[in-house]
mmCIF file of C-alpha atoms in Angstrom:
data_model
loop_
_atom_site.group_PDB
_atom_site.id
_atom_site.type_symbol
_atom_site.label_atom_id
_atom_site.label_comp_id
_atom_site.label_asym_id
_atom_site.label_seq_id
_atom_site.Cartn_x
_atom_site.Cartn_y
_atom_site.Cartn_z
ATOM 1 C CA MET A 1 4.969 -22.665 -4.983
ATOM 2 C CA GLY A 2 4.015 -21.959 -1.370
ATOM 3 C CA ASP A 3 1.188 -23.785 0.296
ATOM 4 C CA GLY A 4 -0.643 -20.615 1.293
ATOM 5 C CA GLY A 5 -0.721 -21.653 4.968
ATOM 6 C CA GLY A 6 2.542 -19.949 5.685
ATOM 7 C CA ARG A 7 2.816 -20.469 9.445
ATOM 8 C CA GLY A 8 6.485 -20.381 10.386
ATOM 9 C CA LYS A 9 7.687 -20.091 6.804
ATOM 10 C CA ASP A 10 9.619 -17.352 5.104
ATOM 11 C CA MET A 11 8.449 -15.724 1.924
ATOM 12 C CA ARG A 12 10.948 -16.283 -0.913
ATOM 13 C CA ASP A 13 11.922 -13.254 -3.015
ATOM 14 C CA SER A 14 10.671 -15.113 -6.097
ATOM 15 C CA ASP A 15 7.182 -15.709 -4.648
ATOM 16 C CA PHE A 16 4.281 -13.616 -5.896
ATOM 17 C CA PRO A 17 2.148 -13.127 -2.782
ATOM 18 C CA ALA A 18 -1.580 -12.603 -3.168
ATOM 19 C CA LYS A 19 -4.249 -11.756 -0.633
ATOM 20 C CA THR A 20 -6.195 -14.686 0.724
ATOM 21 C CA GLU A 21 -9.927 -14.473 1.328
ATOM 22 C CA ALA A 22 -9.043 -13.473 4.914
ATOM 23 C CA GLY A 23 -6.730 -10.763 3.567
ATOM 24 C CA ARG A 24 -9.452 -9.327 1.342
ATOM 25 C CA ALA A 25 -11.843 -9.395 4.295
ATOM 26 C CA GLU A 26 -9.257 -7.628 6.466
ATOM 27 C CA MET A 27 -9.087 -4.775 3.958
ATOM 28 C CA GLN A 28 -12.827 -4.310 4.442
ATOM 29 C CA THR A 29 -13.308 -5.015 8.149
ATOM 30 C CA ARG A 30 -9.970 -4.153 9.826
ATOM 31 C CA ALA A 31 -10.742 -7.018 12.227
ATOM 32 C CA ASN A 32 -7.057 -7.714 12.993
ATOM 33 C CA LYS A 33 -6.337 -4.057 13.794
ATOM 34 C CA LEU A 34 -3.076 -4.201 11.837
ATOM 35 C CA PRO A 35 -0.554 -1.414 12.359
ATOM 36 C CA ALA A 36 -0.883 1.181 9.586
ATOM 37 C CA THR A 37 2.385 0.255 7.860
ATOM 38 C CA LEU A 38 1.487 -3.434 7.804
ATOM 39 C CA ARG A 39 -1.958 -2.593 6.437
ATOM 40 C CA SER A 40 -0.344 -0.432 3.729
ATOM 41 C CA ILE A 41 1.868 -3.345 2.719
ATOM 42 C CA LEU A 42 -1.167 -5.659 2.636
ATOM 43 C CA LEU A 43 -2.781 -3.124 0.322
ATOM 44 C CA LEU A 44 0.215 -3.456 -2.040
ATOM 45 C CA VAL A 45 -0.056 -7.256 -2.222
ATOM 46 C CA ASP A 46 -1.790 -7.986 -5.506
ATOM 47 C CA GLY A 47 -0.329 -11.235 -6.848
ATOM 48 C CA LYS A 48 1.493 -9.293 -9.587
ATOM 49 C CA ARG A 49 4.533 -8.096 -7.608
ATOM 50 C CA ASP A 50 7.189 -10.490 -6.364
ATOM 51 C CA ALA A 51 8.173 -10.579 -2.704
ATOM 52 C CA ALA A 52 11.473 -8.795 -3.367
ATOM 53 C CA SER A 53 9.629 -5.824 -4.908
ATOM 54 C CA LEU A 54 7.118 -5.746 -2.069
ATOM 55 C CA ARG A 55 9.948 -5.715 0.480
ATOM 56 C CA ARG A 56 11.543 -2.708 -1.258
ATOM 57 C CA LEU A 57 8.200 -0.906 -1.307
ATOM 58 C CA GLY A 58 7.676 -1.808 2.343
ATOM 59 C CA GLU A 59 11.010 -0.218 3.235
ATOM 60 C CA GLY A 60 9.842 2.975 1.532
ATOM 61 C CA LEU A 61 6.742 2.917 3.714
ATOM 62 C CA HIS A 62 8.816 2.257 6.869
ATOM 63 C CA GLY A 63 7.292 -1.185 7.226
ATOM 64 C CA PRO A 64 8.840 -3.975 9.280
ATOM 65 C CA ALA A 65 11.462 -6.077 7.487
ATOM 66 C CA ASP A 66 9.388 -9.215 8.125
ATOM 67 C CA ALA A 67 6.075 -7.687 7.041
ATOM 68 C CA LEU A 68 5.354 -10.358 4.439
ATOM 69 C CA GLU A 69 6.114 -13.111 6.932
ATOM 70 C CA GLN A 70 3.793 -11.480 9.466
ATOM 71 C CA LEU A 71 0.995 -11.286 6.883
ATOM 72 C CA LEU A 72 1.698 -14.882 5.872
ATOM 73 C CA ALA A 73 1.555 -16.040 9.517
ATOM 74 C CA LEU A 74 -1.801 -14.263 9.907
ATOM 75 C CA GLN A 75 -2.942 -16.080 6.739
ATOM 76 C CA LEU A 76 -3.789 -12.748 5.093
ATOM 77 C CA ILE A 77 -1.547 -13.567 2.129
ATOM 78 C CA GLY A 78 -0.335 -16.714 0.432
ATOM 79 C CA ALA A 79 2.705 -17.342 -1.744
ATOM 80 C CA GLY A 80 2.027 -17.855 -5.419
ATOM 81 C CA GLU A 81 3.647 -18.223 -8.807
ATOM 82 C CA ALA A 82 4.300 -15.500 -11.346
ATOM 83 C CA PRO A 83 1.071 -14.282 -12.959
ATOM 84 C CA GLU A 84 0.414 -14.405 -16.659
ATOM 85 C CA PRO A 85 1.637 -11.177 -18.276
ATOM 86 C CA GLU A 86 -1.077 -8.620 -18.981
ATOM 87 C CA PRO A 87 -0.955 -5.661 -21.317
ATOM 88 C CA SER A 88 -0.114 -2.517 -19.355
ATOM 89 C CA ASN A 89 -2.386 0.506 -19.104
ATOM 90 C CA THR A 90 -5.540 -1.503 -19.423
ATOM 91 C CA VAL A 91 -8.611 -0.153 -17.709
ATOM 92 C CA SER A 92 -8.099 -2.596 -14.846
ATOM 93 C CA ASP A 93 -4.454 -1.499 -14.486
ATOM 94 C CA ILE A 94 -5.467 2.154 -14.257
ATOM 95 C CA ALA A 95 -8.239 1.327 -11.790
ATOM 96 C CA ALA A 96 -5.836 -0.734 -9.695
ATOM 97 C CA ARG A 97 -3.298 2.116 -9.624
ATOM 98 C CA TYR A 98 -6.050 4.566 -8.628
ATOM 99 C CA SER A 99 -7.207 2.258 -5.849
ATOM 100 C CA LEU A 100 -3.658 1.695 -4.614
ATOM 101 C CA LEU A 101 -2.762 5.406 -4.584
ATOM 102 C CA SER A 102 -6.044 6.370 -2.948
ATOM 103 C CA GLY A 103 -5.554 3.700 -0.298
ATOM 104 C CA LEU A 104 -1.965 4.686 0.484
ATOM 105 C CA MET A 105 -2.861 8.372 0.695
ATOM 106 C CA SER A 106 -5.880 7.716 2.917
ATOM 107 C CA GLU A 107 -3.808 5.470 5.158
ATOM 108 C CA ALA A 108 -1.182 8.235 5.558
ATOM 109 C CA VAL A 109 -3.894 10.751 6.454
ATOM 110 C CA ARG A 110 -5.345 8.406 9.084
ATOM 111 C CA GLN A 111 -1.968 7.438 10.487
ATOM 112 C CA HIS A 112 -0.287 10.857 10.606
ATOM 113 C CA LEU A 113 -2.949 13.557 10.526
ATOM 114 C CA GLY A 114 -5.841 12.142 12.516
ATOM 115 C CA LEU A 115 -8.788 14.524 12.800
ATOM 116 C CA ARG A 116 -6.691 17.340 11.340
ATOM 117 C CA GLY A 117 -6.721 15.382 8.104
ATOM 118 C CA PHE A 118 -10.503 15.418 7.644
ATOM 119 C CA PHE A 119 -10.482 17.996 4.834
ATOM 120 C CA THR A 120 -7.469 16.356 3.235
ATOM 121 C CA GLN A 121 -9.357 13.061 3.208
ATOM 122 C CA LEU A 122 -12.288 14.781 1.520
ATOM 123 C CA LYS A 123 -9.924 16.042 -1.188
ATOM 124 C CA ILE A 124 -8.740 12.471 -1.777
ATOM 125 C CA GLU A 125 -12.304 11.217 -2.042
ATOM 126 C CA ARG A 126 -13.250 13.958 -4.521
ATOM 127 C CA CYS A 127 -10.522 12.941 -6.967
ATOM 128 C CA ALA A 128 -12.245 11.459 -9.984
ATOM 129 C CA ASP A 129 -9.210 9.866 -11.639
ATOM 130 C CA PHE A 130 -5.617 8.815 -11.128
ATOM 131 C CA SER A 131 -4.100 12.059 -12.440
ATOM 132 C CA GLU A 132 -6.090 14.130 -9.928
ATOM 133 C CA LEU A 133 -4.874 11.883 -7.115
ATOM 134 C CA GLU A 134 -1.307 12.117 -8.353
ATOM 135 C CA GLN A 135 -1.523 15.935 -8.374
ATOM 136 C CA LEU A 136 -2.644 15.806 -4.732
ATOM 137 C CA LEU A 137 0.319 13.654 -3.679
ATOM 138 C CA PRO A 138 2.719 16.586 -2.959
ATOM 139 C CA ASP A 139 0.075 18.192 -0.706
ATOM 140 C CA ILE A 140 -0.298 14.965 1.261
ATOM 141 C CA ALA A 141 3.491 14.667 1.543
ATOM 142 C CA GLU A 142 3.677 18.250 2.819
ATOM 143 C CA ALA A 143 1.028 17.526 5.454
ATOM 144 C CA VAL A 144 2.924 14.387 6.505
ATOM 145 C CA ALA A 145 6.113 16.471 6.742
ATOM 146 C CA LYS A 146 4.377 18.892 9.097
ATOM 147 C CA ALA A 147 3.074 16.043 11.243
ATOM 148 C CA ARG A 148 6.329 14.025 11.218
ATOM 149 C CA THR A 149 9.551 15.228 9.581
ATOM 150 C CA ARG A 150 10.514 16.341 6.091
ATOM 151 C CA GLU A 151 12.835 13.324 5.725
ATOM 152 C CA TYR A 152 10.060 10.939 6.697
ATOM 153 C CA ALA A 153 7.670 12.576 4.232
ATOM 154 C CA LEU A 154 10.203 12.429 1.384
ATOM 155 C CA HIS A 155 10.855 8.767 2.100
ATOM 156 C CA TRP A 156 7.099 8.089 2.285
ATOM 157 C CA GLU A 157 6.422 9.893 -1.010
ATOM 158 C CA LYS A 158 9.265 8.025 -2.705
ATOM 159 C CA GLY A 159 7.786 4.713 -1.515
ATOM 160 C CA VAL A 160 4.322 5.666 -2.759
ATOM 161 C CA ARG A 161 5.644 6.752 -6.159
ATOM 162 C CA ALA A 162 7.559 3.479 -6.479
ATOM 163 C CA ALA A 163 4.402 1.534 -5.592
ATOM 164 C CA ILE A 164 2.272 3.237 -8.236
ATOM 165 C CA ALA A 165 4.983 3.054 -10.908
ATOM 166 C CA GLN A 166 4.886 -0.736 -11.036
#
């Protein structure tokens, strides 16, 4: 098990990183002004996914290869052991998936659409449940494609779908 300090250490694939108190605060305050991709990866860190899975998801979001190490060095995450298994599709699981998808979509709007994404952001905020958010995902991907490239948008959408499938 990692010590949680993490300065100068690599995250092992078998570690189950979790946000530290500083990491949870960063999600609220944005005090460290993390790049959008690094912030998106921090959003994915939940203590339930191992580092290898998070690295694959980070690739799908075009994050840096050493994203987990960067977050560890900033003490926003700590390495942990495998969590106790929980039954899937519990209310908390559905709420967590909603929160994750909403966060990733909002981050993409901020990062790629800027002010042009204002109405798109309102659509995200009006979604009352996970299925409504999921139905909006192709529209967000299309907007990202217009702002960036179709290939980028397809890769982004694939990464988001992988993140919410776990």
